[in-house]
Amino acid sequence: TERDLFDAARVGLGALGVVTALTFAVEPSFLLHSVRQPMRLSGVLGSLDTITADNDHLDFFWLPHTDTCLTKRNNRHPGPARPQSAFRHWLDDVFLENTVFGALCGLGARLPAAIPGINALSASALSASERVDTSYEVFATVRRVRFLEMEYAIPRERLAQALRETRDLIDRRGWRITFPIEVRVTPPSDAWLSTAYGRDSAYVACHVYRPTPNPDYFEGVEEIMVRLGGRPHWGKLHTRDAAYLATVYPRFADFLRLRDLLDPERMFTNDYLDTVLG
């Protein structure tokens, strides 16, 4: 049916053909009240249900080797706008989050033993802030420090367990991780291959500084996420194949049948799709 095709093609991985026309349902421009606040990781995990329910958009960054998170809560606001000053924007988004952070990553690459101290210093420098601004000004961020990333979507109710196990794994293995672990939450989706299909989801994104890859770190975290029923981000690093993905996507077989109907000769395939779709 057309509905099946729509729900499959919304996350189609390029495997179902070419889209030749597209009609957007556009959301009118709106303002967001953005509140950034440092919190203890233990405090975030202990209040996840409350802060998730109370906010339109929630994400937070946990600094490994510390108990500190930077939470970001974004909610619609009637106005008027109260944007950051040009100086505060430059200080927070350009200088601190890019220039200084890049320098700290470079220092950590040369002196890995210093990374826990570097992260502790970064945690102590976090401060609360708020603004009311156009949605895209709040959501879009500049990232000039190059990194490698793996991201998994897990059932939202398993987030606290996933973060505790990841923290314990980092400590146990003695890894030195500069980059924060990013977490966000979303409601369910009905797109067949959406990583949030059919469940409230939490996304756990692990990063490493590009010049210092750490495959063991990604492998260890991936084992945790897989055990918790995780679904890897389709466009980021992971090692899952069709045999595994069929177990975590209820409509996976339906997607493959639709693919057989629309592209029986496999014109729209590549090595990656051969791995994840079989």
Coordinates of C-alpha atoms in Angstrom, one line a residue:
T1 CA 0.0 0.0 0.0
E2 CA 1.0 3.6 -0.3
R3 CA 1.1 3.9 3.5
D4 CA 3.5 1.0 3.7
L5 CA 5.8 2.5 1.0
F6 CA 5.7 5.8 2.9
D7 CA 6.6 4.3 6.3
A8 CA 9.4 2.2 4.7
A9 CA 10.9 4.9 2.5
R10 CA 11.0 7.6 5.2
V11 CA 14.1 5.7 6.4
G12 CA 14.9 3.9 3.2
L13 CA 18.7 3.9 3.3
G14 CA 18.7 4.6 -0.5
A15 CA 17.6 1.0 -1.1
L16 CA 14.1 1.5 -2.5
G17 CA 14.8 3.7 -5.5
V18 CA 14.9 7.4 -6.3
V19 CA 12.6 10.0 -4.9
T20 CA 11.6 12.3 -7.8
A21 CA 9.1 14.6 -6.0
L22 CA 8.7 15.6 -2.4
T23 CA 6.0 17.6 -0.5
F24 CA 6.9 19.0 2.9
A25 CA 4.5 19.6 5.7
V26 CA 6.3 22.7 7.2
E27 CA 6.2 23.7 10.8
P28 CA 5.7 27.5 11.3
S29 CA 8.8 29.2 12.8
F30 CA 8.9 29.2 16.6
L31 CA 11.0 30.3 19.5
L32 CA 12.7 28.0 22.0
H33 CA 13.6 28.8 25.6
S34 CA 17.0 27.1 26.0
V35 CA 18.3 26.4 29.4
R36 CA 21.8 24.9 29.9
Q37 CA 22.6 23.7 33.4
P38 CA 25.4 21.6 34.9
M39 CA 24.1 18.6 36.9
R40 CA 25.7 15.6 38.5
L41 CA 25.3 12.4 36.4
S42 CA 23.8 10.6 39.4
G43 CA 21.2 13.4 39.7
V44 CA 20.3 13.2 36.0
L45 CA 19.9 9.4 36.1
G46 CA 17.8 9.7 39.3
S47 CA 15.4 12.2 37.7
L48 CA 15.2 11.0 34.1
D49 CA 11.5 10.4 34.1
T50 CA 10.7 13.8 35.5
I51 CA 13.0 15.9 33.3
T52 CA 12.0 13.9 30.2
A53 CA 8.3 14.5 30.8
D54 CA 8.8 18.2 31.7
N55 CA 10.7 19.3 28.6
D56 CA 9.9 19.3 24.8
H57 CA 13.6 18.5 24.0
L58 CA 16.2 17.1 26.3
D59 CA 19.8 16.2 25.7
F60 CA 22.9 16.2 27.9
F61 CA 26.6 15.6 27.7
W62 CA 28.4 13.5 30.3
L63 CA 32.2 14.1 30.8
P64 CA 33.9 10.7 31.3
H65 CA 36.1 10.5 34.4
T66 CA 33.8 13.0 36.2
D67 CA 30.2 13.0 37.7
T68 CA 29.3 16.1 35.7
C69 CA 26.8 16.6 32.9
L70 CA 25.7 19.6 30.9
T71 CA 22.0 19.4 30.4
K72 CA 20.2 21.2 27.6
R73 CA 16.4 21.7 28.0
N74 CA 14.6 23.4 25.1
N75 CA 10.9 24.3 25.3
R76 CA 8.7 26.4 23.0
H77 CA 8.3 30.0 24.1
P78 CA 5.8 32.7 23.1
G79 CA 8.5 35.4 23.1
P80 CA 9.8 37.9 23.0
A81 CA 13.2 36.6 21.9
R82 CA 16.2 37.0 24.2
P83 CA 19.1 35.8 22.1
Q84 CA 22.7 35.6 23.3
S85 CA 24.9 38.6 22.9
A86 CA 27.4 38.3 20.0
F87 CA 30.2 38.1 22.6
R88 CA 28.6 35.3 24.6
H89 CA 27.9 33.4 21.4
W90 CA 31.5 33.7 20.4
L91 CA 32.7 32.8 23.8
D92 CA 30.6 29.7 24.3
D93 CA 30.1 28.3 20.8
V94 CA 33.3 29.3 19.1
F95 CA 36.0 29.8 21.6
L96 CA 35.2 27.4 24.4
E97 CA 33.4 24.6 22.6
N98 CA 35.8 24.6 19.6
T99 CA 39.1 26.5 20.0
V100 CA 39.7 25.6 23.7
F101 CA 38.2 22.1 23.4
G102 CA 40.3 21.4 20.4
A103 CA 43.4 22.5 22.2
L104 CA 42.5 20.2 25.2
C105 CA 41.9 17.3 22.9
G106 CA 45.4 17.9 21.3
L107 CA 46.9 18.0 24.8
G108 CA 45.2 14.8 25.8
A109 CA 46.4 13.1 22.7
R110 CA 50.0 13.9 23.7
L111 CA 49.5 13.2 27.4
P112 CA 46.7 10.6 27.9
A113 CA 47.3 10.4 31.6
A114 CA 46.3 14.0 31.9
I115 CA 42.8 13.5 30.4
P116 CA 40.9 12.9 33.7
G117 CA 42.4 16.1 35.1
I118 CA 41.5 17.9 31.8
N119 CA 37.9 16.7 32.0
A120 CA 37.7 17.7 35.7
L121 CA 38.9 21.2 34.7
S122 CA 36.3 21.4 31.9
A123 CA 33.6 20.2 34.3
S124 CA 34.5 22.9 36.8
A125 CA 34.3 25.6 34.1
L126 CA 30.7 24.7 33.1
S127 CA 28.1 27.3 34.0
A128 CA 24.3 27.8 33.7
S129 CA 22.9 29.9 30.9
E130 CA 19.6 30.5 29.2
R131 CA 18.2 32.3 26.2
V132 CA 15.1 32.6 24.0
D133 CA 15.9 32.3 20.3
T134 CA 14.7 31.0 16.9
S135 CA 14.6 27.2 16.9
Y136 CA 17.4 26.7 14.4
E137 CA 19.7 29.1 16.3
V138 CA 19.2 26.8 19.3
F139 CA 19.4 23.4 17.6
A140 CA 22.3 24.0 15.2
T141 CA 25.8 24.0 16.6
V142 CA 29.2 24.4 15.1
R143 CA 31.7 21.5 15.6
R144 CA 35.2 22.1 14.3
V145 CA 37.0 19.5 16.3
R146 CA 37.1 16.3 14.1
F147 CA 36.0 13.1 15.7
L148 CA 34.8 9.5 15.1
E149 CA 31.4 8.6 16.4
M150 CA 29.2 5.6 17.2
E151 CA 25.6 6.1 18.3
Y152 CA 23.0 3.6 19.5
A153 CA 19.3 4.0 20.2
I154 CA 18.1 1.9 23.2
P155 CA 14.8 1.6 25.0
R156 CA 14.5 4.8 27.1
E157 CA 13.9 2.8 30.3
R158 CA 17.4 1.2 29.9
L159 CA 19.3 4.4 29.6
A160 CA 20.4 4.6 33.3
Q161 CA 21.7 1.0 33.1
A162 CA 23.5 1.7 29.8
L163 CA 25.3 4.8 31.2
R164 CA 26.3 3.1 34.4
E165 CA 27.7 0.1 32.6
T166 CA 29.6 2.4 30.1
R167 CA 31.0 4.4 33.0
D168 CA 32.1 1.2 34.8
L169 CA 33.6 -0.2 31.6
I170 CA 35.7 2.9 31.0
D171 CA 37.0 2.8 34.6
R172 CA 37.7 -1.0 34.4
R173 CA 39.6 -0.8 31.1
G174 CA 41.5 2.3 32.0
W175 CA 40.6 4.1 28.8
R176 CA 41.2 7.9 28.7
I177 CA 38.2 9.5 27.0
T178 CA 38.3 13.2 26.2
F179 CA 35.0 13.6 24.4
P180 CA 31.7 13.9 26.3
I181 CA 29.2 11.1 25.8
E182 CA 26.0 12.7 24.3
V183 CA 22.6 11.6 25.3
R184 CA 19.2 12.6 23.9
V185 CA 15.7 11.2 24.2
T186 CA 12.9 10.9 21.6
P187 CA 9.3 9.6 21.4
P188 CA 8.4 6.6 19.2
S189 CA 8.4 6.7 15.4
D190 CA 6.3 4.6 13.0
A191 CA 8.9 4.7 10.2
W192 CA 9.9 1.0 9.8
L193 CA 13.6 1.4 10.0
S194 CA 13.7 4.4 12.3
T195 CA 16.0 3.7 15.2
A196 CA 13.1 4.9 17.4
Y197 CA 10.5 2.6 15.8
G198 CA 7.8 1.6 18.2
R199 CA 9.4 2.6 21.4
D200 CA 10.5 5.6 23.5
S201 CA 14.2 5.8 22.8
A202 CA 17.4 7.2 24.3
Y203 CA 20.4 7.8 22.1
V204 CA 23.9 7.3 23.4
A205 CA 26.6 8.7 21.2
C206 CA 30.3 8.0 21.9
H207 CA 33.0 10.1 20.3
V208 CA 36.8 9.9 20.1
Y209 CA 39.2 12.5 18.9
R210 CA 40.0 11.8 15.2
P211 CA 43.8 11.6 15.5
T212 CA 43.5 9.1 18.4
P213 CA 41.0 6.3 17.4
N214 CA 40.1 3.8 20.0
P215 CA 38.4 0.7 18.4
D216 CA 38.3 -1.1 21.7
Y217 CA 36.2 1.6 23.3
F218 CA 33.6 1.5 20.5
E219 CA 33.6 -2.3 20.6
G220 CA 33.1 -2.4 24.4
V221 CA 30.3 0.1 24.4
E222 CA 28.6 -1.6 21.4
E223 CA 28.5 -4.8 23.3
I224 CA 26.6 -3.1 26.1
M225 CA 24.2 -1.4 23.7
V226 CA 23.5 -4.7 21.7
R227 CA 22.8 -6.5 25.0
L228 CA 20.2 -3.9 25.8
G229 CA 18.5 -4.2 22.4
G230 CA 20.2 -1.3 20.8
R231 CA 19.8 -0.1 17.2
P232 CA 22.9 1.5 15.6
H233 CA 22.7 4.8 13.8
W234 CA 22.6 3.9 10.1
G235 CA 25.2 6.6 9.2
K236 CA 27.7 6.2 12.0
L237 CA 30.3 3.6 13.0
H238 CA 29.0 0.2 14.0
T239 CA 29.6 -3.5 13.3
R240 CA 26.0 -4.9 13.1
D241 CA 24.7 -6.9 10.1
A242 CA 21.3 -8.0 8.8
A243 CA 21.2 -11.1 11.0
Y244 CA 21.3 -8.9 14.1
L245 CA 19.2 -6.0 12.8
A246 CA 16.4 -8.4 11.9
T247 CA 16.0 -9.1 15.7
V248 CA 15.6 -5.4 16.7
Y249 CA 13.4 -4.1 13.9
P250 CA 9.9 -5.7 13.9
R251 CA 9.2 -4.6 10.3
F252 CA 12.7 -5.6 9.0
A253 CA 11.3 -8.6 7.0
D254 CA 8.5 -6.4 5.6
F255 CA 11.1 -3.9 4.4
L256 CA 13.1 -6.6 2.7
R257 CA 10.0 -7.8 0.9
L258 CA 9.2 -4.3 -0.3
R259 CA 12.8 -4.0 -1.5
D260 CA 12.5 -7.2 -3.5
L261 CA 9.4 -5.7 -5.1
L262 CA 10.8 -2.3 -5.9
D263 CA 14.4 -3.3 -6.8
P264 CA 14.6 -7.0 -7.7
E265 CA 17.8 -6.5 -9.7
R266 CA 19.5 -4.7 -6.8
M267 CA 20.3 -1.6 -8.9
F268 CA 20.3 0.5 -5.6
T269 CA 22.8 -1.4 -3.5
N270 CA 26.4 -1.1 -2.2
D271 CA 28.7 -2.9 0.1
Y272 CA 27.2 -1.3 3.2
L273 CA 23.6 -2.2 2.2
D274 CA 24.8 -5.8 1.5
T275 CA 25.9 -5.9 5.1
V276 CA 23.0 -4.3 6.9
L277 CA 20.2 -5.7 4.6
G278 CA 21.7 -8.9 3.4

